[in-house]
Amino acid sequence: MGHTQFKQAPLPFVGQKRMFLTHFTQILNDNIPDEGEGWTIVDVFGGSGLLSHTAKRLKPKAQVIYNDFDGYSERLKHIKETNQLRRQLFQLVDGKVSKSKVIQGELKEEIIQAIKAFKGFKDVGALAGWLLFSGQQAGSLDELFKQRFYHGIRQTDYPNAEGYLDGIEIVSESFHTLLPKHQANSKALFVLDPPYLCTRQNSYKMANYFDLIDFLRLINLTRPPFLFFSSTKSEFVRFIAYLQEIKGDNWQAFENAQHIKMNATLNYQVTYEDNLVFKF
Ligand SMILES: C[S@@+](CC[C@H](N)C(=O)[O-])C[C@H]1O[C@@H](n2cnc3c(N)ncnc32)[C@H](O)[C@@H]1O
């Protein structure tokens, strides 16, 4: 088993819960004794796997299930190639365009040709991070090539991710089918970090847009023990209060749940409140 403790995902992932690791760690330690023997921790919306990684390091005897819905673990296997491509592209632009400035014309074409000619794995998520305007994502290379390029190619390699997912079970399926499999196990903790209803969702697999019906379905499949992440951008906290008020379907699952608020800073201008609601 690897020993490096990652404080952020090895490859960039929009929406990774790195600001929450201290709280997450505290809650697991407060509620799951010792090394977690007999427990199952289901990271239902696994994303970068950062929460699975943290849980497994903390509770090594627990069974940790990482639901990798976006194929992130595949990206991790190819970090070496991604670093190779990064070096090639960096050399192409270095000295020609300043950091954050637009890349256009011939140079953009050269970059596209270099990507096309590259024989190894092409990590679209990483490429978007280097070449698109901050935070923009692309679903495919074709989509990427159509957009305006900026020089955001990092100067250093990504770290080696060896050991990051050691001992963790990887699955890939919708929460619709995953949750029922563990519903009856009272020692299966549901870690729920769904996409936000109200934010742009094209960073994630678009074919599986997380809509209102998904949200309601998730509420109905939730039962303690659970740990639910939600930003104020989503209406989760208000919805839960409303559910209590009208005693709507499955309201008891959320009765007397604990609530942690945290202010997160996105950049120097934008801060927002994040919520962590949990019940064991
Ligand atoms: C906010 S992100 C999770 C981030 C993760 N906790 C981390 O720290 O990296 C939400 C994830 O849910 C995935 N997702 C979207 N629809 C889903 C579904 N129906 N079932 C399971 N996962 C889904 C998205 O692809 C995305 O990876």
PDB file of C-alpha atoms and ligand atoms in Angstrom:
ATOM      1  CA  MET A   1       0.000   0.000   0.000  1.00  0.00           C
ATOM      2  CA  GLY A   2       1.313   3.430  -0.937  1.00  0.00           C
ATOM      3  CA  HIS A   3       2.193   5.895   1.771  1.00  0.00           C
ATOM      4  CA  THR A   4       2.013   9.250   0.121  1.00  0.00           C
ATOM      5  CA  GLN A   5      -0.984  11.130   1.421  1.00  0.00           C
ATOM      6  CA  PHE A   6      -2.417  13.256  -1.371  1.00  0.00           C
ATOM      7  CA  LYS A   7      -3.963  16.567  -0.337  1.00  0.00           C
ATOM      8  CA  GLN A   8      -5.275  17.165  -3.822  1.00  0.00           C
ATOM      9  CA  ALA A   9      -6.024  14.961  -6.790  1.00  0.00           C
ATOM     10  CA  PRO A  10      -2.906  14.056  -8.834  1.00  0.00           C
ATOM     11  CA  LEU A  11      -4.512  15.313 -12.051  1.00  0.00           C
ATOM     12  CA  PRO A  12      -6.717  18.391 -12.046  1.00  0.00           C
ATOM     13  CA  PHE A  13     -10.400  17.776 -11.473  1.00  0.00           C
ATOM     14  CA  VAL A  14     -12.998  20.535 -11.308  1.00  0.00           C
ATOM     15  CA  GLY A  15     -15.045  20.156  -8.138  1.00  0.00           C
ATOM     16  CA  GLN A  16     -12.588  18.017  -6.179  1.00  0.00           C
ATOM     17  CA  LYS A  17     -13.191  18.312  -2.458  1.00  0.00           C
ATOM     18  CA  ARG A  18      -9.730  19.320  -1.366  1.00  0.00           C
ATOM     19  CA  MET A  19     -10.991  22.195   0.802  1.00  0.00           C
ATOM     20  CA  PHE A  20     -13.064  19.731   2.781  1.00  0.00           C
ATOM     21  CA  LEU A  21     -10.488  17.120   3.678  1.00  0.00           C
ATOM     22  CA  THR A  22     -10.027  18.348   7.244  1.00  0.00           C
ATOM     23  CA  HIS A  23     -13.758  18.191   7.968  1.00  0.00           C
ATOM     24  CA  PHE A  24     -14.123  14.893   6.143  1.00  0.00           C
ATOM     25  CA  THR A  25     -11.280  13.378   8.157  1.00  0.00           C
ATOM     26  CA  GLN A  26     -12.730  14.660  11.413  1.00  0.00           C
ATOM     27  CA  ILE A  27     -16.187  13.233  10.694  1.00  0.00           C
ATOM     28  CA  LEU A  28     -14.818   9.825   9.732  1.00  0.00           C
ATOM     29  CA  ASN A  29     -12.674   9.700  12.859  1.00  0.00           C
ATOM     30  CA  ASP A  30     -15.568  10.750  15.089  1.00  0.00           C
ATOM     31  CA  ASN A  31     -17.954   8.149  13.727  1.00  0.00           C
ATOM     32  CA  ILE A  32     -16.004   5.146  12.484  1.00  0.00           C
ATOM     33  CA  PRO A  33     -13.869   3.500  15.140  1.00  0.00           C
ATOM     34  CA  ASP A  34     -10.247   2.473  14.738  1.00  0.00           C
ATOM     35  CA  GLU A  35      -9.209   1.263  11.313  1.00  0.00           C
ATOM     36  CA  GLY A  36     -12.748   0.857  10.026  1.00  0.00           C
ATOM     37  CA  GLU A  37     -13.035  -2.906  10.168  1.00  0.00           C
ATOM     38  CA  GLY A  38     -16.521  -4.089   9.137  1.00  0.00           C
ATOM     39  CA  TRP A  39     -17.340  -0.787   7.447  1.00  0.00           C
ATOM     40  CA  THR A  40     -17.942   0.001   3.808  1.00  0.00           C
ATOM     41  CA  ILE A  41     -17.447   3.525   2.517  1.00  0.00           C
ATOM     42  CA  VAL A  42     -19.163   4.159  -0.797  1.00  0.00           C
ATOM     43  CA  ASP A  43     -17.862   7.231  -2.631  1.00  0.00           C
ATOM     44  CA  VAL A  44     -20.932   7.415  -4.841  1.00  0.00           C
ATOM     45  CA  PHE A  45     -19.930  10.482  -6.889  1.00  0.00           C
ATOM     46  CA  GLY A  46     -16.232   9.719  -6.858  1.00  0.00           C
ATOM     47  CA  GLY A  47     -14.922  12.298  -9.348  1.00  0.00           C
ATOM     48  CA  SER A  48     -11.170  12.422  -8.785  1.00  0.00           C
ATOM     49  CA  GLY A  49     -11.284   9.749  -6.087  1.00  0.00           C
ATOM     50  CA  LEU A  50      -9.820  12.174  -3.561  1.00  0.00           C
ATOM     51  CA  LEU A  51     -12.394  11.302  -0.891  1.00  0.00           C
ATOM     52  CA  SER A  52     -11.901   7.561  -1.504  1.00  0.00           C
ATOM     53  CA  HIS A  53      -8.150   8.027  -1.213  1.00  0.00           C
ATOM     54  CA  THR A  54      -8.487   9.978   2.028  1.00  0.00           C
ATOM     55  CA  ALA A  55     -10.958   7.456   3.482  1.00  0.00           C
ATOM     56  CA  LYS A  56      -8.742   4.472   2.669  1.00  0.00           C
ATOM     57  CA  ARG A  57      -5.630   6.053   4.184  1.00  0.00           C
ATOM     58  CA  LEU A  58      -7.605   6.889   7.306  1.00  0.00           C
ATOM     59  CA  LYS A  59      -9.598   3.662   7.659  1.00  0.00           C
ATOM     60  CA  PRO A  60      -7.428   1.033   5.966  1.00  0.00           C
ATOM     61  CA  LYS A  61      -9.560  -1.909   7.079  1.00  0.00           C
ATOM     62  CA  ALA A  62     -12.775  -0.507   5.650  1.00  0.00           C
ATOM     63  CA  GLN A  63     -13.891  -1.546   2.196  1.00  0.00           C
ATOM     64  CA  VAL A  64     -13.733   1.618   0.125  1.00  0.00           C
ATOM     65  CA  ILE A  65     -15.665   1.770  -3.138  1.00  0.00           C
ATOM     66  CA  TYR A  66     -14.795   4.532  -5.599  1.00  0.00           C
ATOM     67  CA  ASN A  67     -17.467   5.128  -8.214  1.00  0.00           C
ATOM     68  CA  ASP A  68     -15.429   6.444 -11.117  1.00  0.00           C
ATOM     69  CA  PHE A  69     -18.161   7.728 -13.388  1.00  0.00           C
ATOM     70  CA  ASP A  70     -15.857   9.848 -15.585  1.00  0.00           C
ATOM     71  CA  GLY A  71     -12.997   7.447 -16.234  1.00  0.00           C
ATOM     72  CA  TYR A  72     -10.596   9.393 -14.036  1.00  0.00           C
ATOM     73  CA  SER A  73      -8.667   6.286 -12.976  1.00  0.00           C
ATOM     74  CA  GLU A  74      -7.885   5.660 -16.655  1.00  0.00           C
ATOM     75  CA  ARG A  75      -6.376   9.154 -16.860  1.00  0.00           C
ATOM     76  CA  LEU A  76      -4.241   8.398 -13.815  1.00  0.00           C
ATOM     77  CA  LYS A  77      -2.718   5.358 -15.511  1.00  0.00           C
ATOM     78  CA  HIS A  78      -1.382   7.584 -18.281  1.00  0.00           C
ATOM     79  CA  ILE A  79       0.208  10.440 -16.350  1.00  0.00           C
ATOM     80  CA  LYS A  80       3.595   9.671 -17.882  1.00  0.00           C
ATOM     81  CA  GLU A  81       2.290  10.196 -21.408  1.00  0.00           C
ATOM     82  CA  THR A  82       0.349  13.260 -20.341  1.00  0.00           C
ATOM     83  CA  ASN A  83       3.571  14.741 -19.009  1.00  0.00           C
ATOM     84  CA  GLN A  84       5.320  13.942 -22.307  1.00  0.00           C
ATOM     85  CA  LEU A  85       2.655  15.741 -24.294  1.00  0.00           C
ATOM     86  CA  ARG A  86       2.790  18.653 -21.885  1.00  0.00           C
ATOM     87  CA  ARG A  87       6.532  19.073 -22.452  1.00  0.00           C
ATOM     88  CA  GLN A  88       6.096  18.995 -26.230  1.00  0.00           C
ATOM     89  CA  LEU A  89       3.378  21.612 -26.185  1.00  0.00           C
ATOM     90  CA  PHE A  90       5.192  23.799 -23.694  1.00  0.00           C
ATOM     91  CA  GLN A  91       8.228  23.905 -25.970  1.00  0.00           C
ATOM     92  CA  LEU A  92       6.061  24.930 -28.904  1.00  0.00           C
ATOM     93  CA  VAL A  93       4.683  28.017 -27.177  1.00  0.00           C
ATOM     94  CA  ASP A  94       7.538  28.910 -24.837  1.00  0.00           C
ATOM     95  CA  GLY A  95       9.019  32.280 -25.749  1.00  0.00           C
ATOM     96  CA  LYS A  96       6.337  32.939 -28.376  1.00  0.00           C
ATOM     97  CA  VAL A  97       3.306  33.716 -26.251  1.00  0.00           C
ATOM     98  CA  SER A  98       3.157  34.984 -22.675  1.00  0.00           C
ATOM     99  CA  LYS A  99       1.330  33.112 -19.994  1.00  0.00           C
ATOM    100  CA  SER A 100      -2.497  33.481 -20.184  1.00  0.00           C
ATOM    101  CA  LYS A 101      -2.332  35.181 -23.578  1.00  0.00           C
ATOM    102  CA  VAL A 102      -4.272  34.050 -26.635  1.00  0.00           C
ATOM    103  CA  ILE A 103      -2.691  31.515 -28.955  1.00  0.00           C
ATOM    104  CA  GLN A 104      -3.896  31.943 -32.519  1.00  0.00           C
ATOM    105  CA  GLY A 105      -3.141  31.459 -36.181  1.00  0.00           C
ATOM    106  CA  GLU A 106      -0.256  29.229 -37.149  1.00  0.00           C
ATOM    107  CA  LEU A 107       0.810  28.502 -33.618  1.00  0.00           C
ATOM    108  CA  LYS A 108      -2.626  27.214 -32.701  1.00  0.00           C
ATOM    109  CA  GLU A 109      -2.539  25.030 -35.813  1.00  0.00           C
ATOM    110  CA  GLU A 110       0.899  23.683 -34.841  1.00  0.00           C
ATOM    111  CA  ILE A 111      -0.409  22.745 -31.427  1.00  0.00           C
ATOM    112  CA  ILE A 112      -3.393  20.963 -32.910  1.00  0.00           C
ATOM    113  CA  GLN A 113      -1.119  19.045 -35.276  1.00  0.00           C
ATOM    114  CA  ALA A 114       1.211  18.088 -32.417  1.00  0.00           C
ATOM    115  CA  ILE A 115      -1.718  16.759 -30.397  1.00  0.00           C
ATOM    116  CA  LYS A 116      -3.043  14.833 -33.379  1.00  0.00           C
ATOM    117  CA  ALA A 117       0.380  13.340 -34.093  1.00  0.00           C
ATOM    118  CA  PHE A 118       1.021  12.338 -30.496  1.00  0.00           C
ATOM    119  CA  LYS A 119       0.969   8.558 -30.263  1.00  0.00           C
ATOM    120  CA  GLY A 120       0.186   8.143 -26.578  1.00  0.00           C
ATOM    121  CA  PHE A 121      -2.895   8.730 -24.455  1.00  0.00           C
ATOM    122  CA  LYS A 122      -4.525  12.133 -24.935  1.00  0.00           C
ATOM    123  CA  ASP A 123      -6.035  13.466 -21.739  1.00  0.00           C
ATOM    124  CA  VAL A 124      -8.756  15.839 -22.882  1.00  0.00           C
ATOM    125  CA  GLY A 125      -9.339  17.149 -19.349  1.00  0.00           C
ATOM    126  CA  ALA A 126      -5.674  18.063 -18.912  1.00  0.00           C
ATOM    127  CA  LEU A 127      -5.453  19.578 -22.407  1.00  0.00           C
ATOM    128  CA  ALA A 128      -8.484  21.759 -21.684  1.00  0.00           C
ATOM    129  CA  GLY A 129      -6.787  22.927 -18.496  1.00  0.00           C
ATOM    130  CA  TRP A 130      -3.680  23.994 -20.421  1.00  0.00           C
ATOM    131  CA  LEU A 131      -5.297  25.528 -23.476  1.00  0.00           C
ATOM    132  CA  LEU A 132      -8.747  26.860 -22.654  1.00  0.00           C
ATOM    133  CA  PHE A 133      -9.860  29.902 -20.740  1.00  0.00           C
ATOM    134  CA  SER A 134      -9.852  29.262 -17.013  1.00  0.00           C
ATOM    135  CA  GLY A 135     -12.280  26.533 -15.997  1.00  0.00           C
ATOM    136  CA  GLN A 136     -13.551  25.815 -19.521  1.00  0.00           C
ATOM    137  CA  GLN A 137     -13.873  22.154 -20.359  1.00  0.00           C
ATOM    138  CA  ALA A 138     -14.225  20.142 -23.535  1.00  0.00           C
ATOM    139  CA  GLY A 139     -15.965  16.840 -24.087  1.00  0.00           C
ATOM    140  CA  SER A 140     -13.707  15.728 -26.935  1.00  0.00           C
ATOM    141  CA  LEU A 141     -10.616  16.772 -28.892  1.00  0.00           C
ATOM    142  CA  ASP A 142     -12.775  18.130 -31.717  1.00  0.00           C
ATOM    143  CA  GLU A 143     -14.659  20.284 -29.261  1.00  0.00           C
ATOM    144  CA  LEU A 144     -11.366  21.449 -27.777  1.00  0.00           C
ATOM    145  CA  PHE A 145      -9.870  22.419 -31.140  1.00  0.00           C
ATOM    146  CA  LYS A 146     -12.893  24.582 -31.967  1.00  0.00           C
ATOM    147  CA  GLN A 147     -12.375  26.822 -28.961  1.00  0.00           C
ATOM    148  CA  ARG A 148     -10.079  29.784 -28.464  1.00  0.00           C
ATOM    149  CA  PHE A 149      -6.681  28.793 -27.068  1.00  0.00           C
ATOM    150  CA  TYR A 150      -4.787  30.491 -24.258  1.00  0.00           C
ATOM    151  CA  HIS A 151      -1.355  29.678 -22.953  1.00  0.00           C
ATOM    152  CA  GLY A 152      -1.995  27.987 -19.642  1.00  0.00           C
ATOM    153  CA  ILE A 153       0.405  25.098 -20.201  1.00  0.00           C
ATOM    154  CA  ARG A 154       1.975  24.242 -16.911  1.00  0.00           C
ATOM    155  CA  GLN A 155       5.677  24.396 -16.520  1.00  0.00           C
ATOM    156  CA  THR A 156       6.059  21.325 -14.354  1.00  0.00           C
ATOM    157  CA  ASP A 157       5.083  17.696 -14.592  1.00  0.00           C
ATOM    158  CA  TYR A 158       2.162  16.189 -12.736  1.00  0.00           C
ATOM    159  CA  PRO A 159       3.151  14.040  -9.777  1.00  0.00           C
ATOM    160  CA  ASN A 160       3.350  10.304  -9.984  1.00  0.00           C
ATOM    161  CA  ALA A 161       0.029   8.904  -8.747  1.00  0.00           C
ATOM    162  CA  GLU A 162       1.389   5.563  -7.676  1.00  0.00           C
ATOM    163  CA  GLY A 163      -0.444   4.146  -4.696  1.00  0.00           C
ATOM    164  CA  TYR A 164      -3.212   6.755  -4.892  1.00  0.00           C
ATOM    165  CA  LEU A 165      -5.949   4.141  -5.375  1.00  0.00           C
ATOM    166  CA  ASP A 166      -4.282   1.229  -3.597  1.00  0.00           C
ATOM    167  CA  GLY A 167      -6.705  -1.100  -1.854  1.00  0.00           C
ATOM    168  CA  ILE A 168      -9.706   0.752  -3.284  1.00  0.00           C
ATOM    169  CA  GLU A 169     -12.420  -0.980  -5.305  1.00  0.00           C
ATOM    170  CA  ILE A 170     -13.269   0.863  -8.492  1.00  0.00           C
ATOM    171  CA  VAL A 171     -16.734   0.668 -10.018  1.00  0.00           C
ATOM    172  CA  SER A 172     -18.437   2.795 -12.650  1.00  0.00           C
ATOM    173  CA  GLU A 173     -22.187   3.052 -12.645  1.00  0.00           C
ATOM    174  CA  SER A 174     -24.982   5.460 -11.940  1.00  0.00           C
ATOM    175  CA  PHE A 175     -25.978   6.073  -8.346  1.00  0.00           C
ATOM    176  CA  HIS A 176     -29.412   4.740  -9.395  1.00  0.00           C
ATOM    177  CA  THR A 177     -28.034   1.192  -9.383  1.00  0.00           C
ATOM    178  CA  LEU A 178     -25.105   1.592  -6.980  1.00  0.00           C
ATOM    179  CA  LEU A 179     -27.005   2.814  -3.924  1.00  0.00           C
ATOM    180  CA  PRO A 180     -29.612   0.008  -3.809  1.00  0.00           C
ATOM    181  CA  LYS A 181     -26.758  -2.538  -3.641  1.00  0.00           C
ATOM    182  CA  HIS A 182     -25.639  -1.180  -0.272  1.00  0.00           C
ATOM    183  CA  GLN A 183     -28.959   0.109   1.041  1.00  0.00           C
ATOM    184  CA  ALA A 184     -29.490  -2.704   3.532  1.00  0.00           C
ATOM    185  CA  ASN A 185     -25.997  -2.575   5.031  1.00  0.00           C
ATOM    186  CA  SER A 186     -26.193  -0.306   8.083  1.00  0.00           C
ATOM    187  CA  LYS A 187     -22.402  -0.066   8.126  1.00  0.00           C
ATOM    188  CA  ALA A 188     -22.172   1.204   4.581  1.00  0.00           C
ATOM    189  CA  LEU A 189     -21.509   4.941   4.665  1.00  0.00           C
ATOM    190  CA  PHE A 190     -22.837   6.825   1.648  1.00  0.00           C
ATOM    191  CA  VAL A 191     -20.524   9.653   0.648  1.00  0.00           C
ATOM    192  CA  LEU A 192     -22.654  11.872  -1.585  1.00  0.00           C
ATOM    193  CA  ASP A 193     -21.111  14.674  -3.594  1.00  0.00           C
ATOM    194  CA  PRO A 194     -23.427  14.993  -6.600  1.00  0.00           C
ATOM    195  CA  PRO A 195     -23.029  17.576  -9.355  1.00  0.00           C
ATOM    196  CA  TYR A 196     -24.739  20.810  -8.432  1.00  0.00           C
ATOM    197  CA  LEU A 197     -28.131  21.266  -9.941  1.00  0.00           C
ATOM    198  CA  CYS A 198     -27.739  24.942 -10.671  1.00  0.00           C
ATOM    199  CA  THR A 199     -24.168  25.206 -11.924  1.00  0.00           C
ATOM    200  CA  ARG A 200     -22.834  24.557 -15.371  1.00  0.00           C
ATOM    201  CA  GLN A 201     -22.420  20.870 -15.733  1.00  0.00           C
ATOM    202  CA  ASN A 202     -20.516  20.488 -18.945  1.00  0.00           C
ATOM    203  CA  SER A 203     -17.326  19.681 -17.070  1.00  0.00           C
ATOM    204  CA  TYR A 204     -18.894  16.328 -16.439  1.00  0.00           C
ATOM    205  CA  LYS A 205     -20.188  13.652 -18.750  1.00  0.00           C
ATOM    206  CA  MET A 206     -22.914  15.571 -20.529  1.00  0.00           C
ATOM    207  CA  ALA A 207     -24.880  12.514 -21.597  1.00  0.00           C
ATOM    208  CA  ASN A 208     -25.618  12.010 -17.935  1.00  0.00           C
ATOM    209  CA  TYR A 209     -26.793  15.452 -17.000  1.00  0.00           C
ATOM    210  CA  PHE A 210     -27.724  15.572 -13.314  1.00  0.00           C
ATOM    211  CA  ASP A 211     -31.221  16.954 -13.402  1.00  0.00           C
ATOM    212  CA  LEU A 212     -34.065  17.590 -10.989  1.00  0.00           C
ATOM    213  CA  ILE A 213     -35.350  14.043 -11.253  1.00  0.00           C
ATOM    214  CA  ASP A 214     -31.895  12.672 -10.407  1.00  0.00           C
ATOM    215  CA  PHE A 215     -31.787  14.971  -7.416  1.00  0.00           C
ATOM    216  CA  LEU A 216     -35.178  13.771  -6.135  1.00  0.00           C
ATOM    217  CA  ARG A 217     -34.211  10.172  -6.776  1.00  0.00           C
ATOM    218  CA  LEU A 218     -31.031  10.685  -4.776  1.00  0.00           C
ATOM    219  CA  ILE A 219     -32.962  12.186  -1.861  1.00  0.00           C
ATOM    220  CA  ASN A 220     -35.203   9.133  -1.834  1.00  0.00           C
ATOM    221  CA  LEU A 221     -32.286   6.686  -1.929  1.00  0.00           C
ATOM    222  CA  THR A 222     -30.430   8.406   0.910  1.00  0.00           C
ATOM    223  CA  ARG A 223     -30.448   6.903   4.377  1.00  0.00           C
ATOM    224  CA  PRO A 224     -28.051   7.179   7.316  1.00  0.00           C
ATOM    225  CA  PRO A 225     -25.163   6.782   7.651  1.00  0.00           C
ATOM    226  CA  PHE A 226     -24.533   9.419   5.002  1.00  0.00           C
ATOM    227  CA  LEU A 227     -22.418  12.456   4.349  1.00  0.00           C
ATOM    228  CA  PHE A 228     -23.805  14.927   1.824  1.00  0.00           C
ATOM    229  CA  PHE A 229     -21.794  17.755   0.252  1.00  0.00           C
ATOM    230  CA  SER A 230     -23.631  20.691  -1.179  1.00  0.00           C
ATOM    231  CA  SER A 231     -22.871  24.278  -2.042  1.00  0.00           C
ATOM    232  CA  THR A 232     -25.358  27.066  -1.518  1.00  0.00           C
ATOM    233  CA  LYS A 233     -25.438  27.240  -5.276  1.00  0.00           C
ATOM    234  CA  SER A 234     -27.566  24.133  -4.959  1.00  0.00           C
ATOM    235  CA  GLU A 235     -30.885  24.178  -3.131  1.00  0.00           C
ATOM    236  CA  PHE A 236     -30.186  21.039  -1.150  1.00  0.00           C
ATOM    237  CA  VAL A 237     -30.187  22.582   2.326  1.00  0.00           C
ATOM    238  CA  ARG A 238     -33.411  24.477   1.697  1.00  0.00           C
ATOM    239  CA  PHE A 239     -34.974  21.406   0.181  1.00  0.00           C
ATOM    240  CA  ILE A 240     -34.126  19.322   3.241  1.00  0.00           C
ATOM    241  CA  ALA A 241     -35.699  21.935   5.530  1.00  0.00           C
ATOM    242  CA  TYR A 242     -38.818  21.927   3.384  1.00  0.00           C
ATOM    243  CA  LEU A 243     -38.937  18.126   3.447  1.00  0.00           C
ATOM    244  CA  GLN A 244     -38.968  18.235   7.263  1.00  0.00           C
ATOM    245  CA  GLU A 245     -41.681  20.873   7.257  1.00  0.00           C
ATOM    246  CA  ILE A 246     -44.092  18.911   5.105  1.00  0.00           C
ATOM    247  CA  LYS A 247     -42.895  15.514   6.285  1.00  0.00           C
ATOM    248  CA  GLY A 248     -42.406  14.536   2.659  1.00  0.00           C
ATOM    249  CA  ASP A 249     -41.175  11.190   1.435  1.00  0.00           C
ATOM    250  CA  ASN A 250     -38.112   9.949   3.332  1.00  0.00           C
ATOM    251  CA  TRP A 251     -37.977  13.022   5.604  1.00  0.00           C
ATOM    252  CA  GLN A 252     -36.806  10.908   8.571  1.00  0.00           C
ATOM    253  CA  ALA A 253     -33.542  10.093   6.821  1.00  0.00           C
ATOM    254  CA  PHE A 254     -32.556  13.747   7.273  1.00  0.00           C
ATOM    255  CA  GLU A 255     -34.089  14.402  10.685  1.00  0.00           C
ATOM    256  CA  ASN A 256     -31.569  15.910  13.133  1.00  0.00           C
ATOM    257  CA  ALA A 257     -28.755  15.646  10.630  1.00  0.00           C
ATOM    258  CA  GLN A 258     -25.665  17.663  11.528  1.00  0.00           C
ATOM    259  CA  HIS A 259     -24.597  20.560   9.428  1.00  0.00           C
ATOM    260  CA  ILE A 260     -21.206  22.173   8.860  1.00  0.00           C
ATOM    261  CA  LYS A 261     -20.889  25.400   6.896  1.00  0.00           C
ATOM    262  CA  MET A 262     -17.649  26.439   5.345  1.00  0.00           C
ATOM    263  CA  ASN A 263     -16.683  29.487   3.374  1.00  0.00           C
ATOM    264  CA  ALA A 264     -14.631  28.671   0.346  1.00  0.00           C
ATOM    265  CA  THR A 265     -12.723  31.130  -1.769  1.00  0.00           C
ATOM    266  CA  LEU A 266     -12.830  30.638  -5.491  1.00  0.00           C
ATOM    267  CA  ASN A 267     -10.657  33.630  -6.337  1.00  0.00           C
ATOM    268  CA  TYR A 268      -9.985  37.055  -4.850  1.00  0.00           C
ATOM    269  CA  GLN A 269     -13.496  38.252  -5.669  1.00  0.00           C
ATOM    270  CA  VAL A 270     -15.704  35.241  -5.334  1.00  0.00           C
ATOM    271  CA  THR A 271     -16.366  33.409  -2.106  1.00  0.00           C
ATOM    272  CA  TYR A 272     -19.216  31.039  -1.505  1.00  0.00           C
ATOM    273  CA  GLU A 273     -20.568  28.900   1.254  1.00  0.00           C
ATOM    274  CA  ASP A 274     -20.296  25.155   1.155  1.00  0.00           C
ATOM    275  CA  ASN A 275     -22.292  22.774   3.298  1.00  0.00           C
ATOM    276  CA  LEU A 276     -21.639  19.379   4.671  1.00  0.00           C
ATOM    277  CA  VAL A 277     -24.696  17.593   6.042  1.00  0.00           C
ATOM    278  CA  PHE A 278     -24.229  14.247   7.750  1.00  0.00           C
ATOM    279  CA  LYS A 279     -25.930  11.699   9.933  1.00  0.00           C
ATOM    280  CA  PHE A 280     -24.686   8.379  11.286  1.00  0.00           C
TER     281      PHE A 280
HETATM  282  C1  LIG B   1     -18.895  17.250  -7.625  1.00  0.00           C
HETATM  283  S1  LIG B   1     -18.240  15.905  -8.558  1.00  0.00           S
HETATM  284  C2  LIG B   1     -17.505  14.883  -7.315  1.00  0.00           C
HETATM  285  C3  LIG B   1     -16.116  15.339  -6.882  1.00  0.00           C
HETATM  286  C4  LIG B   1     -15.404  14.388  -5.956  1.00  0.00           C
HETATM  287  N1  LIG B   1     -16.030  14.290  -4.638  1.00  0.00           N
HETATM  288  C5  LIG B   1     -13.941  14.811  -5.795  1.00  0.00           C
HETATM  289  O1  LIG B   1     -13.516  15.162  -4.673  1.00  0.00           O
HETATM  290  O2  LIG B   1     -13.209  14.785  -6.787  1.00  0.00           O
HETATM  291  C6  LIG B   1     -19.662  14.993  -9.068  1.00  0.00           C
HETATM  292  C7  LIG B   1     -19.387  13.718  -9.853  1.00  0.00           C
HETATM  293  O3  LIG B   1     -20.593  12.963 -10.058  1.00  0.00           O
HETATM  294  C8  LIG B   1     -20.553  12.349 -11.354  1.00  0.00           C
HETATM  295  N2  LIG B   1     -21.921  11.954 -11.767  1.00  0.00           N
HETATM  296  C9  LIG B   1     -22.797  12.636 -12.559  1.00  0.00           C
HETATM  297  N3  LIG B   1     -23.947  11.942 -12.706  1.00  0.00           N
HETATM  298  C10 LIG B   1     -23.805  10.789 -12.002  1.00  0.00           C
HETATM  299  C11 LIG B   1     -24.642   9.641 -11.780  1.00  0.00           C
HETATM  300  N4  LIG B   1     -25.862   9.566 -12.309  1.00  0.00           N
HETATM  301  N5  LIG B   1     -24.167   8.633 -11.002  1.00  0.00           N
HETATM  302  C12 LIG B   1     -22.943   8.711 -10.460  1.00  0.00           C
HETATM  303  N6  LIG B   1     -22.095   9.768 -10.636  1.00  0.00           N
HETATM  304  C13 LIG B   1     -22.516  10.799 -11.399  1.00  0.00           C
HETATM  305  C14 LIG B   1     -19.912  13.433 -12.183  1.00  0.00           C
HETATM  306  O4  LIG B   1     -19.437  12.897 -13.379  1.00  0.00           O
HETATM  307  C15 LIG B   1     -18.807  13.938 -11.241  1.00  0.00           C
HETATM  308  O5  LIG B   1     -17.652  13.167 -11.353  1.00  0.00           O
END
